[in-house]
Amino acid sequence: MENITPELLEKYFKGFCTPEEEALVIRALAGKNAPPPLPDDKEIFHSIDKRALHDDLWKQVQPPTQSKKAVHRWLPLQIAASLLLLAATVGIVYQYRTTLVITDTQPTPGASRVMQAARGEKIRMTLPDGTIVHLNSGSTLTIPDKFTDTARIVHLSGEAYLEVAKDATRPFSVLTSRTTVRVLGTVFNIKAYPDDISTTVTVEEGRVRVSDAAGYHVLLTRDQGVVCIPNGKPLSVQSVYAANYTAWRHGTLIFKDQPLSQVATILARWYNVPVHIQNKKLATHRFTGRFNNNPALVAVLKELSTVMQCQYDLNDKRLILY
């Protein structure tokens, strides 16, 4: 595929393309010989190995290692089909780069495993007890080699959405630097990045108990949440729309009256790019917006710059807002 390089595809997936580069990729996707567009149903792609799809296309744009005859027989059709599939799932390649099934191992006293979602990617994993965990960008989950007979305890730094398998004899606890969340079987989201000043817990189904370092605790049920700030004050339960707090696992970015400094932190995690705000006053301006379907970074920046009346400078190494 002429002019379509691995580096250009990487930039396109992450949203770093210039308008000219984006147009080049789009023209390739819209080639006259391409088959008809695929159905616009994102759910059909959730069962596809996105990493394998990404790697297959990578191989096709790398210098061929097979004979020219073999390459010419399948390469055009494969590239066209793969590009169309990728066009329909732009960003989803990076939504879940890894799906893991973790099994019990022969326990070593005190041994644990650390699962990490790097900036710019997300991980979905199934724990030995059947609990499903979606780990957001820049997050780490530490789990024991084997859960005990009386408790299931994991440690989180960052953000995770958990569908906890029911087990009345073994409560499930998530420990962060500021809070402890204890459940028997429920679905909830917890956001506890080390560079955030607070921890947020939101319940989608069931009931959880949240305790902070000061000893205060609350019980949360469906569409309730709590923000834990280490200020020594009692915790306060809030009514929320839980789907807004868990939308990230479907590739949706939601900002609700947040200062640009917080927006920048989230963008840095999602897109794995350093963000610098040159104007200190601009950093305090607040932004509200919603971006669906794993938006490209440039799409977010266009809307952001219009609403905030600011400018941006973006390349593959950093983003500057001014």
Short mmCIF file of C-alpha atoms in Angstrom, two decimals:
data_model
loop_
_atom_site.label_atom_id
_atom_site.label_comp_id
_atom_site.label_asym_id
_atom_site.label_seq_id
_atom_site.Cartn_x
_atom_site.Cartn_y
_atom_site.Cartn_z
CA MET A 1 0.00 0.00 0.00
CA GLU A 2 1.86 3.00 -1.30
CA ASN A 3 2.76 5.63 1.32
CA ILE A 4 0.96 3.70 4.10
CA THR A 5 3.68 2.86 6.61
CA PRO A 6 3.51 1.24 10.05
CA GLU A 7 4.40 4.61 11.60
CA LEU A 8 1.53 6.33 9.77
CA LEU A 9 -0.97 3.66 10.82
CA GLU A 10 0.20 3.97 14.44
CA LYS A 11 -0.34 7.73 14.30
CA TYR A 12 -3.77 7.25 12.69
CA PHE A 13 -4.93 4.79 15.36
CA LYS A 14 -3.83 7.14 18.15
CA GLY A 15 -5.21 10.29 16.51
CA PHE A 16 -1.86 11.98 15.94
CA CYS A 17 -2.18 12.37 12.15
CA THR A 18 -1.98 15.77 10.53
CA PRO A 19 -4.97 16.61 8.30
CA GLU A 20 -2.87 15.68 5.25
CA GLU A 21 -1.84 12.31 6.73
CA GLU A 22 -5.39 11.56 7.84
CA ALA A 23 -6.64 12.32 4.33
CA LEU A 24 -4.04 9.92 2.90
CA VAL A 25 -5.24 7.06 5.10
CA ILE A 26 -8.90 7.86 4.40
CA ARG A 27 -8.24 7.82 0.66
CA ALA A 28 -6.69 4.38 1.10
CA LEU A 29 -9.77 3.23 3.00
CA ALA A 30 -12.03 4.57 0.27
CA GLY A 31 -10.16 2.93 -2.63
CA LYS A 32 -12.23 2.04 -5.66
CA ASN A 33 -11.46 -1.67 -5.32
CA ALA A 34 -12.42 -1.88 -1.65
CA PRO A 35 -15.34 -4.17 -0.74
CA PRO A 36 -18.60 -2.68 0.64
CA PRO A 37 -18.43 -1.15 4.14
CA LEU A 38 -19.02 -3.47 7.05
CA PRO A 39 -22.11 -3.16 9.28
CA ASP A 40 -21.86 -0.29 11.73
CA ASP A 41 -22.28 -2.50 14.77
CA LYS A 42 -19.36 -2.04 17.11
CA GLU A 43 -20.47 -4.90 19.35
CA ILE A 44 -19.50 -7.54 16.77
CA PHE A 45 -15.88 -6.52 17.18
CA HIS A 46 -15.68 -6.99 20.94
CA SER A 47 -14.91 -10.69 20.51
CA ILE A 48 -12.15 -10.10 17.93
CA ASP A 49 -8.50 -10.32 18.97
CA LYS A 50 -7.70 -6.64 18.34
CA ARG A 51 -3.99 -7.13 18.94
CA ALA A 52 -3.87 -9.92 16.35
CA LEU A 53 -5.77 -7.78 13.87
CA HIS A 54 -3.36 -4.92 14.46
CA ASP A 55 -0.35 -7.24 14.07
CA ASP A 56 -1.71 -8.79 10.88
CA LEU A 57 -2.00 -5.40 9.24
CA TRP A 58 1.47 -4.51 10.49
CA LYS A 59 2.88 -7.54 8.71
CA GLN A 60 1.16 -6.48 5.51
CA VAL A 61 2.78 -3.06 5.41
CA GLN A 62 6.22 -4.36 6.36
CA PRO A 63 8.66 -5.43 3.60
CA PRO A 64 7.45 -8.82 2.30
CA THR A 65 9.33 -11.94 3.31
CA GLN A 66 7.44 -14.27 0.97
CA SER A 67 7.92 -14.66 -2.75
CA LYS A 68 6.54 -11.86 -4.90
CA LYS A 69 4.12 -14.28 -6.53
CA ALA A 70 2.60 -15.26 -3.19
CA VAL A 71 2.33 -11.67 -2.03
CA HIS A 72 0.60 -10.44 -5.17
CA ARG A 73 -1.98 -13.17 -4.92
CA TRP A 74 -3.42 -12.08 -1.55
CA LEU A 75 -1.94 -8.76 -0.45
CA PRO A 76 -4.36 -6.25 -2.09
CA LEU A 77 -7.48 -8.02 -0.85
CA GLN A 78 -6.07 -8.57 2.62
CA ILE A 79 -5.03 -4.94 3.00
CA ALA A 80 -8.37 -3.65 1.73
CA ALA A 81 -10.33 -5.94 4.02
CA SER A 82 -8.14 -5.22 7.04
CA LEU A 83 -8.21 -1.48 6.49
CA LEU A 84 -11.99 -1.48 6.19
CA LEU A 85 -12.31 -3.49 9.37
CA LEU A 86 -9.90 -1.14 11.11
CA ALA A 87 -11.81 1.86 9.77
CA ALA A 88 -14.97 0.52 11.36
CA THR A 89 -13.15 -0.07 14.63
CA VAL A 90 -10.78 2.90 14.75
CA GLY A 91 -9.54 3.21 18.31
CA ILE A 92 -10.92 -0.15 19.40
CA VAL A 93 -7.52 -1.67 18.66
CA TYR A 94 -6.31 0.46 21.54
CA GLN A 95 -9.43 0.07 23.67
CA TYR A 96 -8.51 -3.45 24.75
CA ARG A 97 -4.99 -4.34 23.68
CA THR A 98 -4.95 -7.36 25.99
CA THR A 99 -7.52 -9.86 27.26
CA LEU A 100 -6.26 -12.13 30.03
CA VAL A 101 -7.55 -15.16 31.88
CA ILE A 102 -5.65 -15.54 35.15
CA THR A 103 -5.55 -18.95 36.81
CA ASP A 104 -4.52 -20.06 40.27
CA THR A 105 -0.91 -21.11 40.64
CA GLN A 106 0.91 -23.11 43.27
CA PRO A 107 0.92 -20.48 46.01
CA THR A 108 4.13 -19.03 47.35
CA PRO A 109 3.68 -17.30 50.71
CA GLY A 110 3.30 -13.57 50.10
CA ALA A 111 3.68 -13.90 46.33
CA SER A 112 1.55 -11.78 44.03
CA ARG A 113 1.12 -10.80 40.40
CA VAL A 114 1.03 -7.26 39.05
CA MET A 115 -1.20 -6.55 36.05
CA GLN A 116 -0.60 -3.18 34.39
CA ALA A 117 -2.44 -1.24 31.68
CA ALA A 118 0.05 1.20 30.20
CA ARG A 119 -0.95 4.71 29.21
CA GLY A 120 -2.88 4.58 25.96
CA GLU A 121 -4.28 1.07 26.44
CA LYS A 122 -6.80 -0.90 28.50
CA ILE A 123 -6.83 -4.48 29.78
CA ARG A 124 -9.72 -6.86 30.40
CA MET A 125 -8.96 -9.80 32.65
CA THR A 126 -10.76 -12.66 34.36
CA LEU A 127 -9.51 -13.52 37.85
CA PRO A 128 -9.34 -17.10 39.18
CA ASP A 129 -12.64 -16.68 41.06
CA GLY A 130 -14.48 -15.58 37.89
CA THR A 131 -14.40 -11.86 38.66
CA ILE A 132 -14.03 -9.73 35.52
CA VAL A 133 -11.84 -6.63 35.72
CA HIS A 134 -11.54 -3.85 33.14
CA LEU A 135 -8.35 -1.91 33.86
CA ASN A 136 -8.17 1.65 32.55
CA SER A 137 -5.11 3.37 31.07
CA GLY A 138 -2.22 3.98 33.46
CA SER A 139 -3.59 1.58 36.09
CA THR A 140 -2.11 -1.31 38.08
CA LEU A 141 -3.87 -4.21 39.79
CA THR A 142 -1.96 -6.44 42.20
CA ILE A 143 -3.48 -9.84 42.93
CA PRO A 144 -2.24 -12.73 45.08
CA ASP A 145 -1.02 -15.90 43.41
CA LYS A 146 -4.00 -17.59 45.04
CA PHE A 147 -7.01 -16.22 46.92
CA THR A 148 -7.40 -17.55 50.46
CA ASP A 149 -10.32 -19.64 51.68
CA THR A 150 -11.79 -16.70 53.59
CA ALA A 151 -11.11 -13.57 51.51
CA ARG A 152 -10.36 -12.21 48.04
CA ILE A 153 -8.14 -9.13 48.28
CA VAL A 154 -6.61 -7.09 45.45
CA HIS A 155 -4.73 -3.79 45.40
CA LEU A 156 -5.51 -1.06 42.86
CA SER A 157 -3.65 2.03 41.70
CA GLY A 158 -5.63 3.78 38.98
CA GLU A 159 -9.12 2.99 37.69
CA ALA A 160 -10.98 -0.29 37.30
CA TYR A 161 -14.46 -1.56 36.56
CA LEU A 162 -15.18 -4.82 38.36
CA GLU A 163 -17.87 -7.46 37.91
CA VAL A 164 -17.31 -9.39 41.12
CA ALA A 165 -18.21 -13.08 41.12
CA LYS A 166 -20.57 -13.94 43.96
CA ASP A 167 -19.09 -15.91 46.83
CA ALA A 168 -20.83 -15.47 50.17
CA THR A 169 -18.01 -17.19 52.04
CA ARG A 170 -15.20 -15.03 50.63
CA PRO A 171 -15.77 -11.26 50.57
CA PHE A 172 -13.97 -9.40 47.76
CA SER A 173 -11.99 -6.31 48.77
CA VAL A 174 -10.23 -3.67 46.69
CA LEU A 175 -7.56 -1.75 48.57
CA THR A 176 -6.22 1.61 47.38
CA SER A 177 -3.92 4.10 49.06
CA ARG A 178 -6.93 5.90 50.55
CA THR A 179 -9.88 3.50 50.69
CA THR A 180 -11.08 -0.06 51.07
CA VAL A 181 -14.07 -1.31 49.07
CA ARG A 182 -15.64 -4.57 50.30
CA VAL A 183 -18.28 -6.59 48.42
CA LEU A 184 -19.73 -10.08 48.12
CA GLY A 185 -20.84 -9.86 44.49
CA THR A 186 -21.58 -6.68 42.59
CA VAL A 187 -20.60 -4.41 39.70
CA PHE A 188 -18.83 -1.17 40.49
CA ASN A 189 -16.20 1.31 39.34
CA ILE A 190 -13.33 2.64 41.41
CA LYS A 191 -11.02 5.46 40.38
CA ALA A 192 -7.93 5.86 42.55
CA TYR A 193 -5.00 7.24 40.56
CA PRO A 194 -2.06 8.16 42.81
CA ASP A 195 -1.83 11.66 41.32
CA ASP A 196 -5.53 12.40 41.95
CA ILE A 197 -6.47 14.08 45.22
CA SER A 198 -9.51 11.84 45.71
CA THR A 199 -10.86 8.33 45.20
CA THR A 200 -14.26 7.86 43.55
CA VAL A 201 -16.40 4.73 43.93
CA THR A 202 -19.59 4.24 41.90
CA VAL A 203 -21.98 1.27 42.04
CA GLU A 204 -23.76 -0.07 38.97
CA GLU A 205 -25.30 -3.18 40.56
CA GLY A 206 -25.48 -4.64 44.05
CA ARG A 207 -24.05 -3.09 47.20
CA VAL A 208 -20.57 -2.18 48.43
CA ARG A 209 -19.06 -0.90 51.64
CA VAL A 210 -16.47 1.87 51.31
CA SER A 211 -14.08 2.73 54.14
CA ASP A 212 -11.48 5.48 54.25
CA ALA A 213 -8.22 5.84 56.15
CA ALA A 214 -9.91 7.89 58.87
CA GLY A 215 -12.26 5.02 59.71
CA TYR A 216 -15.42 6.45 58.17
CA HIS A 217 -17.52 4.13 56.04
CA VAL A 218 -20.68 4.17 53.90
CA LEU A 219 -22.83 1.61 52.10
CA LEU A 220 -23.54 2.23 48.42
CA THR A 221 -26.23 0.70 46.22
CA ARG A 222 -27.10 1.06 42.54
CA ASP A 223 -26.51 4.53 41.06
CA GLN A 224 -24.84 5.79 44.21
CA GLY A 225 -21.30 7.01 44.60
CA VAL A 226 -18.86 8.53 47.04
CA VAL A 227 -15.81 10.75 46.66
CA CYS A 228 -13.18 10.04 49.29
CA ILE A 229 -10.91 12.98 50.11
CA PRO A 230 -8.32 12.62 52.90
CA ASN A 231 -9.62 15.59 54.89
CA GLY A 232 -10.83 13.80 58.01
CA LYS A 233 -14.51 14.51 57.27
CA PRO A 234 -17.27 11.84 57.16
CA LEU A 235 -18.04 10.31 53.77
CA SER A 236 -21.14 11.53 51.93
CA VAL A 237 -23.24 9.32 49.63
CA GLN A 238 -24.29 10.91 46.33
CA SER A 239 -26.91 9.91 43.78
CA VAL A 240 -25.21 9.49 40.39
CA TYR A 241 -25.80 8.06 36.93
CA ALA A 242 -23.34 5.18 37.14
CA ALA A 243 -23.19 4.67 33.37
CA ASN A 244 -21.37 7.99 33.01
CA TYR A 245 -18.63 6.79 35.37
CA THR A 246 -18.20 3.46 33.57
CA ALA A 247 -18.48 4.76 29.99
CA TRP A 248 -14.68 4.70 29.61
CA ARG A 249 -14.69 0.93 29.14
CA HIS A 250 -16.79 1.40 26.00
CA GLY A 251 -14.39 3.99 24.62
CA THR A 252 -16.39 7.06 25.68
CA LEU A 253 -14.71 10.14 27.14
CA ILE A 254 -16.93 12.27 29.39
CA PHE A 255 -15.92 15.56 30.98
CA LYS A 256 -18.35 17.30 33.33
CA ASP A 257 -17.42 20.83 34.37
CA GLN A 258 -13.78 19.86 34.90
CA PRO A 259 -10.82 22.26 34.90
CA LEU A 260 -8.57 21.98 31.89
CA SER A 261 -5.77 20.75 34.15
CA GLN A 262 -7.84 17.62 34.92
CA VAL A 263 -8.83 17.23 31.28
CA ALA A 264 -5.14 17.32 30.34
CA THR A 265 -4.32 14.59 32.87
CA ILE A 266 -7.02 12.32 31.44
CA LEU A 267 -5.92 12.94 27.85
CA ALA A 268 -2.34 12.11 28.79
CA ARG A 269 -3.47 8.74 30.17
CA TRP A 270 -5.80 7.89 27.30
CA TYR A 271 -3.48 8.80 24.46
CA ASN A 272 -0.08 8.25 26.08
CA VAL A 273 1.16 11.72 25.22
CA PRO A 274 2.61 14.33 27.62
CA VAL A 275 0.33 17.37 27.91
CA HIS A 276 1.52 20.84 28.87
CA ILE A 277 -0.71 23.89 29.45
CA GLN A 278 1.31 27.04 28.87
CA ASN A 279 -1.24 29.46 30.33
CA LYS A 280 -1.85 28.97 34.08
CA LYS A 281 -5.16 30.83 33.88
CA LEU A 282 -6.28 28.58 31.03
CA ALA A 283 -5.61 25.54 33.22
CA THR A 284 -8.41 26.66 35.57
CA HIS A 285 -11.04 27.09 32.84
CA ARG A 286 -13.71 24.40 32.99
CA PHE A 287 -14.84 22.09 30.20
CA THR A 288 -17.87 19.86 29.60
CA GLY A 289 -18.04 17.45 26.68
CA ARG A 290 -18.74 13.89 25.56
CA PHE A 291 -16.81 11.93 22.90
CA ASN A 292 -18.00 8.50 21.79
CA ASN A 293 -16.49 5.55 19.89
CA ASN A 294 -12.86 5.85 21.01
CA PRO A 295 -12.38 9.32 19.59
CA ALA A 296 -9.16 10.27 17.85
CA LEU A 297 -7.16 12.79 19.84
CA VAL A 298 -7.38 15.39 17.07
CA ALA A 299 -11.19 15.16 17.15
CA VAL A 300 -11.19 15.86 20.89
CA LEU A 301 -8.74 18.73 20.50
CA LYS A 302 -10.77 20.40 17.75
CA GLU A 303 -13.86 20.48 19.97
CA LEU A 304 -11.86 21.42 23.06
CA SER A 305 -10.05 24.30 21.37
CA THR A 306 -13.33 25.67 19.98
CA VAL A 307 -15.16 25.58 23.30
CA MET A 308 -12.21 26.79 25.38
CA GLN A 309 -11.09 29.33 22.77
CA CYS A 310 -7.52 28.10 22.92
CA GLN A 311 -4.92 26.73 20.53
CA TYR A 312 -2.99 23.48 20.51
CA ASP A 313 0.25 22.12 19.09
CA LEU A 314 0.39 18.33 18.68
CA ASN A 315 2.99 15.87 17.48
CA ASP A 316 3.78 12.27 18.37
CA LYS A 317 5.90 13.32 21.37
CA ARG A 318 3.82 15.95 23.19
CA LEU A 319 0.70 18.13 23.25
CA ILE A 320 0.79 21.82 24.16
CA LEU A 321 -2.35 23.82 24.97
CA TYR A 322 -2.13 27.61 24.98
#
